[in-house]
């Protein structure tokens, strides 16, 4: 039993949860339903530890056998939320039953890690093929599609680093991952630069030529999409076409990259049409802060003020003016890290950061010690999930990246996130308890 | 490839990400902490300011010229931006209570919301209305009543031009001044000494610090800061003399003019009056706007031909250079024939055979035409400069005029040649020569001191609060007009005769040695300007007061200006002589 427990892992996990409870208790105290919020958070923590304990004892290979079922249940929950979900601030992300609210996308994320780990562990021999990357992406598409329907872009975005990290750890060829990354950066870059130019040159006058090109491209999607899709199609079909002709001309490697870029461009343009106005505003507020005096950039600014005013040692628990007087938005959920920064200062914020690093380090230790490939990949996925969510959330609170509605796992208020995280960490604990007995 | 190197790479990527966040935390919380701390404080603290008492003005004897009294103001402090809808009903509710138009109030409220700063809706509310208004405070959050110091001028118009007035800043000026701690509704010195001494007089406003939440709702009162009153300024003005001059000018024929009194021993200004006067207190209310009253300070900015008072300078020039002697006689037939032109004496009947003393006492023009020609225009112009004509006296008040010299070296634009007729005109202070009443006062003060010219000044001392102590202004000797002592004696005796038996008899006071010279200056704007310059002292002592009085278009200097001078002398010696 003793050897089953990674004390450092458990300790950092427990400290983080405690840290989070204190932060929520402080951040939510001026709110009208303070008692209810605190009670729910304590209940969720209790339930979370229960789930953690169960998952810790539950043999993880069972998940691998039931991967298809988990995938089906995840999709079913995501469909269910679109049908019966409660709408809050324009998102249909919560299912209410009894007195609890469940956020299926949180559970689906952990479920997807299991499903992808199962998929990749069974393709160990074929990881050097592009099909491995393609397969992982195809697996994610139904889940992402349903989450984007809610719509919850931030939540969907967390899947990308998870997929990338798991593919990487599973041994996919870096060139394929780079291609995937290249596609992502082209789509992201096009979206960002389009939004930037449209905010900077609202009327289109005096704009430099790339801006004009982008804006025209946006308004005439179809011709552009076709002209960019053509080389892509050509690249995809070239080998067959060449064989058919009986000639051996190898398409230049650059052509493939061009094709990826074209695909990225098409995706970006379609995404731009799908983005909601408030989402565009968030990104614009990050790119061109002066374009919005209030709104999204106001939140980012107030969060920076909260963190910066905390100083070295902070203003003290329950004494943060930015959070208590309401200047900080979403203080007990998305911006909880800013509350920590304000009330516990640089020391507290760094302490939280180091606890996270310690936790992630121990997850990766479990990944290395895992008895099989599936267990190892699950741990990598969980580490990527925790790491990415922490970095994006903390980065948002200190003004490094745009405002994204992501909770800080284990710390933010929110039952579903807590339960899902505890479940994931419980699986990691189980993997560790079954580690190969020879080393360490 | 080592088995776990990919996991280690993943760990490396995340560590780099964490390091970036850590660096950013260090930057925000340690390097830039002060700036963000300030931003957080500005977020949560709203201040309702209480205007500190402004420094007071006293005269040389400690009589209050400008002071402060306690008053109550209605203040609005801005709340959440969404309160825009509430502004209109609020302005309608306040309008009858404050007796203002709802539109005006709404404008002010909007401005406060825009600038996110507190604003005064009404000031100086009488105590009995206070109780009614304190109910408003309960009904409308954002409305506050504060106590503050309101400027008060106990004597109304007294020294109005010198003291100046306060006014609101122009919006453009405020943008520049707000860095110095001025608020949008602060009053600043706009004119006169209120403007000159703005930095000295201004106190540090106190206030109530309120903690507000993001929606502008009051959370608690953080504390009250006491204001620091401004520094008091003691002027060299003697309010008795100032009052005498003010009353004298107010009852003069045209009620327009200026009077300046100087202590010839130091240059300290005892009185500086420009009539018609204004009450600085009028500018505190909203009705009087700058420009609606006569802000033109005739005493320092008005320039006038000096007329016969200039004969002092002509006499000094001629006698000191032996161009003529006091024994030389001239036959005055009532006119002076210069060949192509004939110049008249003011006394058309003529003064007969006349020499220096009687010529000054009777202000005979023909005598001075002759002596002016003997002296020559170049020498006269030289003495103009020596007596301070054509140059600012150096009194540090904005708007002081330099006047105009006349002579062959100072020909007006467009004139080629100086003619003999010009010399004749110049001999009686006419024809292009222009001087301010202040310049005339410094001229006669120099005569009283036998040539010692002191720079005129108005600050006696400033009492700084705290450890700075007291600043005392020291007299500054500009120079000395070097004349032979017998020339000074001849001048003094002639000026004494003017008062005892000549044109300036109206300035005489039994028991005092009064000397002076009248002037009746022709000018293109209507009736002659009446002048009197003179000085007075106890018998056997140095003169204590030198005055220049001008009544615009007042007619004869002897009848219009000299009596005002007499009242000023009398005020100056009220304590010393019982003989008035």
Short mmCIF file of N, CA and C in Angstrom, two decimals, chain B residues 348-440:
data_model
loop_
_atom_site.label_atom_id
_atom_site.label_comp_id
_atom_site.label_asym_id
_atom_site.label_seq_id
_atom_site.Cartn_x
_atom_site.Cartn_y
_atom_site.Cartn_z
N UNK B 348 -4.53 133.55 -20.13
CA UNK B 348 -4.49 134.37 -21.35
C UNK B 348 -4.18 135.82 -21.05
N UNK B 349 -4.42 136.25 -19.79
CA UNK B 349 -4.12 137.64 -19.45
C UNK B 349 -2.63 137.85 -19.30
N UNK B 350 -1.89 136.80 -19.12
CA UNK B 350 -0.45 136.90 -18.97
C UNK B 350 -0.06 137.06 -17.52
N UNK B 351 1.19 136.56 -17.21
CA UNK B 351 1.67 136.65 -15.83
C UNK B 351 2.58 137.85 -15.61
N UNK B 352 2.84 138.60 -16.66
CA UNK B 352 3.74 139.75 -16.51
C UNK B 352 5.18 139.30 -16.42
N UNK B 353 6.02 140.13 -15.82
CA UNK B 353 7.43 139.79 -15.66
C UNK B 353 7.53 138.72 -14.57
N UNK B 354 8.10 137.56 -14.95
CA UNK B 354 8.01 136.43 -14.03
C UNK B 354 9.35 135.69 -13.97
N UNK B 355 9.72 135.21 -12.76
CA UNK B 355 10.95 134.43 -12.63
C UNK B 355 10.61 133.06 -12.02
N UNK B 356 11.65 132.22 -11.77
CA UNK B 356 11.51 130.78 -11.46
C UNK B 356 10.41 130.45 -10.45
N UNK B 357 10.49 131.00 -9.21
CA UNK B 357 9.56 130.53 -8.17
C UNK B 357 8.12 130.79 -8.54
N UNK B 358 7.87 132.06 -9.01
CA UNK B 358 6.49 132.39 -9.31
C UNK B 358 6.03 131.61 -10.56
N UNK B 359 6.98 131.41 -11.47
CA UNK B 359 6.60 130.69 -12.70
C UNK B 359 6.17 129.26 -12.39
N UNK B 360 6.86 128.61 -11.44
CA UNK B 360 6.45 127.24 -11.06
C UNK B 360 5.14 127.30 -10.29
N UNK B 361 5.08 128.23 -9.32
CA UNK B 361 3.89 128.32 -8.47
C UNK B 361 2.64 128.60 -9.31
N UNK B 362 2.78 129.47 -10.29
CA UNK B 362 1.63 129.82 -11.11
C UNK B 362 1.54 128.94 -12.36
N UNK B 363 2.56 128.11 -12.54
CA UNK B 363 2.63 127.21 -13.69
C UNK B 363 2.57 127.98 -15.00
N UNK B 364 3.40 129.05 -15.08
CA UNK B 364 3.38 129.91 -16.27
C UNK B 364 3.96 129.16 -17.46
N UNK B 365 3.17 129.05 -18.50
CA UNK B 365 3.60 128.29 -19.68
C UNK B 365 4.66 129.05 -20.46
N UNK B 366 4.46 130.36 -20.62
CA UNK B 366 5.38 131.16 -21.46
C UNK B 366 6.80 131.09 -20.91
N UNK B 367 6.94 131.20 -19.56
CA UNK B 367 8.25 131.10 -18.92
C UNK B 367 8.93 129.79 -19.32
N UNK B 368 8.17 128.69 -19.29
CA UNK B 368 8.78 127.39 -19.59
C UNK B 368 9.00 127.19 -21.07
N UNK B 369 8.18 127.86 -21.93
CA UNK B 369 8.47 127.80 -23.37
C UNK B 369 9.87 128.34 -23.59
N UNK B 370 10.11 129.51 -22.97
CA UNK B 370 11.39 130.19 -23.15
C UNK B 370 12.54 129.34 -22.58
N UNK B 371 12.33 128.85 -21.33
CA UNK B 371 13.41 128.11 -20.69
C UNK B 371 13.63 126.76 -21.37
N UNK B 372 12.56 126.19 -21.90
CA UNK B 372 12.70 124.93 -22.63
C UNK B 372 13.57 125.10 -23.85
N UNK B 373 13.35 126.24 -24.57
CA UNK B 373 14.16 126.51 -25.75
C UNK B 373 15.61 126.72 -25.34
N UNK B 374 15.80 127.41 -24.20
CA UNK B 374 17.18 127.64 -23.75
C UNK B 374 17.86 126.32 -23.37
N UNK B 375 17.11 125.46 -22.74
CA UNK B 375 17.68 124.18 -22.29
C UNK B 375 17.99 123.27 -23.47
N UNK B 376 17.08 123.26 -24.42
CA UNK B 376 17.28 122.43 -25.60
C UNK B 376 16.64 121.05 -25.47
N UNK B 377 16.09 120.54 -26.57
CA UNK B 377 15.32 119.28 -26.51
C UNK B 377 16.18 118.08 -26.15
N UNK B 378 17.44 118.08 -26.58
CA UNK B 378 18.29 116.92 -26.29
C UNK B 378 18.49 116.74 -24.79
N UNK B 379 18.73 117.84 -24.12
CA UNK B 379 18.95 117.79 -22.67
C UNK B 379 17.67 117.38 -21.94
N UNK B 380 16.54 117.91 -22.43
CA UNK B 380 15.26 117.55 -21.79
C UNK B 380 15.01 116.05 -21.93
N UNK B 381 15.30 115.55 -23.14
CA UNK B 381 15.07 114.12 -23.37
C UNK B 381 15.97 113.28 -22.46
N UNK B 382 17.21 113.75 -22.27
CA UNK B 382 18.12 113.06 -21.37
C UNK B 382 17.55 113.00 -19.96
N UNK B 383 16.96 114.13 -19.52
CA UNK B 383 16.40 114.16 -18.16
C UNK B 383 15.10 113.37 -18.05
N UNK B 384 14.37 113.26 -19.17
CA UNK B 384 13.20 112.36 -19.16
C UNK B 384 13.66 110.97 -18.73
N UNK B 385 14.73 110.50 -19.38
CA UNK B 385 15.23 109.16 -19.07
C UNK B 385 15.68 109.08 -17.62
N UNK B 386 16.40 110.14 -17.16
CA UNK B 386 16.91 110.10 -15.78
C UNK B 386 15.77 110.00 -14.77
N UNK B 387 14.67 110.66 -15.08
CA UNK B 387 13.54 110.62 -14.14
C UNK B 387 12.64 109.40 -14.37
N UNK B 388 13.02 108.51 -15.26
CA UNK B 388 12.31 107.24 -15.39
C UNK B 388 11.19 107.22 -16.42
N UNK B 389 11.14 108.25 -17.26
CA UNK B 389 10.11 108.20 -18.31
C UNK B 389 10.51 107.19 -19.38
N UNK B 390 9.51 106.65 -20.03
CA UNK B 390 9.78 105.77 -21.17
C UNK B 390 10.26 104.38 -20.78
N UNK B 391 10.28 104.07 -19.50
CA UNK B 391 10.72 102.73 -19.10
C UNK B 391 9.81 102.23 -17.99
N UNK B 392 9.57 100.93 -17.98
CA UNK B 392 8.75 100.37 -16.90
C UNK B 392 9.47 100.55 -15.57
N UNK B 393 8.69 100.73 -14.53
CA UNK B 393 9.31 100.97 -13.22
C UNK B 393 9.85 99.67 -12.64
N UNK B 394 9.38 98.54 -13.16
CA UNK B 394 9.85 97.28 -12.61
C UNK B 394 8.94 96.75 -11.52
N UNK B 395 7.80 97.34 -11.35
CA UNK B 395 6.79 96.81 -10.43
C UNK B 395 6.29 95.50 -11.04
N UNK B 396 6.40 94.41 -10.30
CA UNK B 396 6.09 93.14 -10.96
C UNK B 396 4.59 92.88 -10.99
N UNK B 397 3.93 93.63 -11.84
CA UNK B 397 2.51 93.39 -12.10
C UNK B 397 2.35 93.27 -13.60
N UNK B 398 1.57 92.28 -14.05
CA UNK B 398 1.41 92.17 -15.50
C UNK B 398 0.66 93.39 -16.04
N UNK B 399 1.01 93.80 -17.23
CA UNK B 399 0.27 94.87 -17.90
C UNK B 399 0.84 96.25 -17.67
N UNK B 400 2.02 96.33 -17.01
CA UNK B 400 2.56 97.67 -16.80
C UNK B 400 3.03 98.25 -18.14
N UNK B 401 2.68 99.54 -18.35
CA UNK B 401 3.07 100.20 -19.61
C UNK B 401 4.35 100.99 -19.39
N UNK B 402 5.10 101.20 -20.47
CA UNK B 402 6.36 101.92 -20.37
C UNK B 402 6.21 103.40 -20.70
N UNK B 403 5.07 103.76 -21.25
CA UNK B 403 4.90 105.16 -21.65
C UNK B 403 5.73 105.48 -22.88
N UNK B 404 5.92 106.76 -23.14
CA UNK B 404 6.63 107.15 -24.36
C UNK B 404 7.51 108.36 -24.09
N UNK B 405 8.73 108.28 -24.58
CA UNK B 405 9.62 109.42 -24.49
C UNK B 405 9.29 110.41 -25.61
N UNK B 406 9.71 111.65 -25.42
CA UNK B 406 9.59 112.63 -26.51
C UNK B 406 10.91 113.37 -26.61
N UNK B 407 11.35 113.68 -27.81
CA UNK B 407 12.61 114.37 -28.00
C UNK B 407 13.19 114.02 -29.34
N UNK B 408 14.30 114.69 -29.72
CA UNK B 408 14.88 114.47 -31.05
C UNK B 408 15.29 113.02 -31.28
N UNK B 409 15.64 112.29 -30.22
CA UNK B 409 16.05 110.90 -30.40
C UNK B 409 14.85 109.94 -30.43
N UNK B 410 13.68 110.42 -30.04
CA UNK B 410 12.51 109.54 -29.94
C UNK B 410 11.39 110.07 -30.82
N UNK B 411 11.76 110.45 -32.03
CA UNK B 411 10.73 110.97 -32.93
C UNK B 411 9.70 109.89 -33.21
N UNK B 412 8.44 110.28 -33.22
CA UNK B 412 7.42 109.29 -33.54
C UNK B 412 7.59 108.80 -34.97
N UNK B 413 7.10 107.61 -35.23
CA UNK B 413 7.22 107.00 -36.54
C UNK B 413 6.63 107.94 -37.61
N UNK B 414 7.35 108.10 -38.67
CA UNK B 414 6.83 108.93 -39.76
C UNK B 414 7.29 110.37 -39.68
N UNK B 415 7.84 110.76 -38.52
CA UNK B 415 8.34 112.15 -38.42
C UNK B 415 9.82 112.17 -38.71
N UNK B 416 10.25 113.17 -39.50
CA UNK B 416 11.66 113.22 -39.90
C UNK B 416 12.48 114.14 -38.99
N UNK B 417 11.87 115.22 -38.63
CA UNK B 417 12.66 116.29 -38.04
C UNK B 417 12.03 116.78 -36.76
N UNK B 418 12.85 117.15 -35.82
CA UNK B 418 12.37 117.75 -34.57
C UNK B 418 12.38 119.25 -34.78
N UNK B 419 11.24 119.92 -34.58
CA UNK B 419 11.17 121.36 -34.80
C UNK B 419 11.21 122.11 -33.48
N UNK B 420 11.43 123.39 -33.60
CA UNK B 420 11.44 124.21 -32.39
C UNK B 420 10.10 124.19 -31.69
N UNK B 421 9.04 124.17 -32.49
CA UNK B 421 7.70 124.12 -31.91
C UNK B 421 7.51 122.89 -31.04
N UNK B 422 8.16 121.79 -31.43
CA UNK B 422 8.07 120.58 -30.62
C UNK B 422 8.71 120.79 -29.26
N UNK B 423 9.85 121.50 -29.24
CA UNK B 423 10.51 121.79 -27.97
C UNK B 423 9.60 122.62 -27.09
N UNK B 424 8.92 123.58 -27.70
CA UNK B 424 8.01 124.44 -26.94
C UNK B 424 6.91 123.58 -26.30
N UNK B 425 6.33 122.70 -27.09
CA UNK B 425 5.28 121.82 -26.56
C UNK B 425 5.81 120.93 -25.45
N UNK B 426 7.00 120.35 -25.69
CA UNK B 426 7.58 119.43 -24.72
C UNK B 426 7.84 120.13 -23.38
N UNK B 427 8.16 121.43 -23.44
CA UNK B 427 8.49 122.18 -22.22
C UNK B 427 7.35 122.19 -21.22
N UNK B 428 6.12 122.02 -21.70
CA UNK B 428 5.00 121.98 -20.76
C UNK B 428 4.36 120.57 -20.74
N UNK B 429 5.16 119.57 -21.14
CA UNK B 429 4.71 118.18 -20.99
C UNK B 429 3.65 117.76 -21.99
N UNK B 430 3.67 118.42 -23.14
CA UNK B 430 2.70 118.03 -24.17
C UNK B 430 3.44 117.48 -25.38
N UNK B 431 2.69 116.95 -26.33
CA UNK B 431 3.28 116.58 -27.61
C UNK B 431 4.05 115.28 -27.60
N UNK B 432 3.37 114.22 -27.46
CA UNK B 432 4.00 112.91 -27.66
C UNK B 432 4.51 112.25 -26.40
N UNK B 433 4.84 113.04 -25.38
CA UNK B 433 5.32 112.43 -24.14
C UNK B 433 4.14 111.79 -23.40
N UNK B 434 4.31 110.53 -23.01
CA UNK B 434 3.23 109.82 -22.31
C UNK B 434 3.82 109.11 -21.09
N UNK B 435 3.07 109.15 -19.98
CA UNK B 435 3.57 108.49 -18.77
C UNK B 435 2.40 107.88 -18.01
N UNK B 436 2.69 106.83 -17.26
CA UNK B 436 1.65 106.23 -16.42
C UNK B 436 1.62 106.95 -15.08
N UNK B 437 0.50 106.93 -14.40
CA UNK B 437 0.45 107.52 -13.06
C UNK B 437 1.52 106.95 -12.14
N UNK B 438 1.82 105.65 -12.30
CA UNK B 438 2.86 105.04 -11.47
C UNK B 438 4.22 105.69 -11.75
N UNK B 439 4.51 105.92 -13.03
CA UNK B 439 5.77 106.58 -13.38
C UNK B 439 5.84 107.98 -12.79
N UNK B 440 4.71 108.69 -12.83
CA UNK B 440 4.69 110.04 -12.28
C UNK B 440 4.93 110.02 -10.77
#
